[in-house]
Amino acid sequence: MAVQLWEALKESITVYTGLTPAAFFTAISVAIAFYQLLSVLFGSSDDAGNADHSSSMSEEDVKPLPPPVQLGEVTADELKKYDGSDSSKPLLMAIKGQIYDVSQSRMFYGPGGPYALFAGKDASRALAKMSFEAKDLNGDLTGLGSYELEALQDWEYKFMSKYVKVGTVKVVAVAANGEVAPEEATEIARESDKKETE
């Protein structure tokens, strides 16, 4: 029985690979040896049994992100403190007045990152217009077209699914006489949000 199985295996190897059984098993052995060699040369130091940890970071060196801090309602000026310039503070940015903790994406939104200019600000207008201009780094949505508002909605959905909401930006309205009326502005903003969702 074993002899018949061996003969069938040899015949199958020759038919399917075009190699003799000896050449087939030699090729398999060389591939395994090559894999082992590459694993030793390029594998992690733990896998290779090498105790040198200077070239790779151990788990103790990587600090976990602190849990998100709930800010509540803050002004735009207070939000600027969370632009990544102070590494002990979380990295925050806002979309449509909703503040999100983007600390987990510090390489993108932190200092030197491609989207660093959005950190510490309500970047709604800039995201809607796909703009990196300083004049668009605000939460003003007036004058935006339907395509821009749709793009902003896509960004908002992305942020809602990926990041933790930690607060809202307090809207400050200036009355005709020049007085600041934050309570009225907040109420106006809430009413406009309700109309958008309906």
PDB file of N, CA and C in Angstrom, residues 80-91 106 109-111 119:
ATOM      1  N   LYS A  80      -7.392  76.682  20.641  1.00  0.00           N
ATOM      2  CA  LYS A  80      -6.051  76.881  20.075  1.00  0.00           C
ATOM      3  C   LYS A  80      -4.943  76.309  20.951  1.00  0.00           C
ATOM      4  N   LYS A  81      -5.197  76.147  22.251  1.00  0.00           N
ATOM      5  CA  LYS A  81      -4.199  75.596  23.176  1.00  0.00           C
ATOM      6  C   LYS A  81      -3.916  74.115  22.895  1.00  0.00           C
ATOM      7  N   TYR A  82      -4.787  73.476  22.097  1.00  0.00           N
ATOM      8  CA  TYR A  82      -4.672  72.044  21.827  1.00  0.00           C
ATOM      9  C   TYR A  82      -4.238  71.777  20.390  1.00  0.00           C
ATOM     10  N   ASP A  83      -3.278  72.598  19.912  1.00  0.00           N
ATOM     11  CA  ASP A  83      -2.810  72.479  18.528  1.00  0.00           C
ATOM     12  C   ASP A  83      -1.599  71.570  18.364  1.00  0.00           C
ATOM     13  N   GLY A  84      -1.168  70.926  19.438  1.00  0.00           N
ATOM     14  CA  GLY A  84      -0.029  70.018  19.375  1.00  0.00           C
ATOM     15  C   GLY A  84       1.283  70.637  19.793  1.00  0.00           C
ATOM     16  N   SER A  85       1.302  71.945  20.041  1.00  0.00           N
ATOM     17  CA  SER A  85       2.553  72.578  20.450  1.00  0.00           C
ATOM     18  C   SER A  85       2.971  72.145  21.859  1.00  0.00           C
ATOM     19  N   ASP A  86       2.011  71.759  22.697  1.00  0.00           N
ATOM     20  CA  ASP A  86       2.301  71.230  24.032  1.00  0.00           C
ATOM     21  C   ASP A  86       1.996  69.736  23.999  1.00  0.00           C
ATOM     22  N   SER A  87       3.041  68.901  23.999  1.00  0.00           N
ATOM     23  CA  SER A  87       2.847  67.457  23.846  1.00  0.00           C
ATOM     24  C   SER A  87       2.144  66.810  25.037  1.00  0.00           C
ATOM     25  N   SER A  88       2.031  67.533  26.159  1.00  0.00           N
ATOM     26  CA  SER A  88       1.339  66.959  27.316  1.00  0.00           C
ATOM     27  C   SER A  88      -0.185  67.105  27.190  1.00  0.00           C
ATOM     28  N   LYS A  89      -0.637  67.928  26.231  1.00  0.00           N
ATOM     29  CA  LYS A  89      -2.075  68.134  26.021  1.00  0.00           C
ATOM     30  C   LYS A  89      -2.545  67.299  24.837  1.00  0.00           C
ATOM     31  N   PRO A  90      -3.824  66.930  24.847  1.00  0.00           N
ATOM     32  CA  PRO A  90      -4.332  66.191  23.688  1.00  0.00           C
ATOM     33  C   PRO A  90      -4.359  67.071  22.444  1.00  0.00           C
ATOM     34  N   LEU A  91      -4.389  66.440  21.308  1.00  0.00           N
ATOM     35  CA  LEU A  91      -4.430  67.124  20.018  1.00  0.00           C
ATOM     36  C   LEU A  91      -5.887  67.142  19.566  1.00  0.00           C
ATOM     37  N   ARG A 106      -1.466  61.770  15.512  1.00  0.00           N
ATOM     38  CA  ARG A 106      -0.519  62.882  15.708  1.00  0.00           C
ATOM     39  C   ARG A 106       0.404  63.046  14.500  1.00  0.00           C
ATOM     40  N   TYR A 109      -1.900  65.250  12.196  1.00  0.00           N
ATOM     41  CA  TYR A 109      -2.413  66.526  12.704  1.00  0.00           C
ATOM     42  C   TYR A 109      -1.459  67.228  13.662  1.00  0.00           C
ATOM     43  N   GLY A 110      -0.403  66.542  14.090  1.00  0.00           N
ATOM     44  CA  GLY A 110       0.558  67.145  15.003  1.00  0.00           C
ATOM     45  C   GLY A 110       1.555  68.031  14.287  1.00  0.00           C
ATOM     46  N   PRO A 111       2.416  68.711  15.043  1.00  0.00           N
ATOM     47  CA  PRO A 111       3.421  69.586  14.432  1.00  0.00           C
ATOM     48  C   PRO A 111       4.249  68.840  13.390  1.00  0.00           C
ATOM     49  N   ALA A 119      -5.175  71.564  13.371  1.00  0.00           N
ATOM     50  CA  ALA A 119      -5.200  71.263  14.806  1.00  0.00           C
ATOM     51  C   ALA A 119      -5.437  72.530  15.622  1.00  0.00           C
TER      52      ALA A 119
END
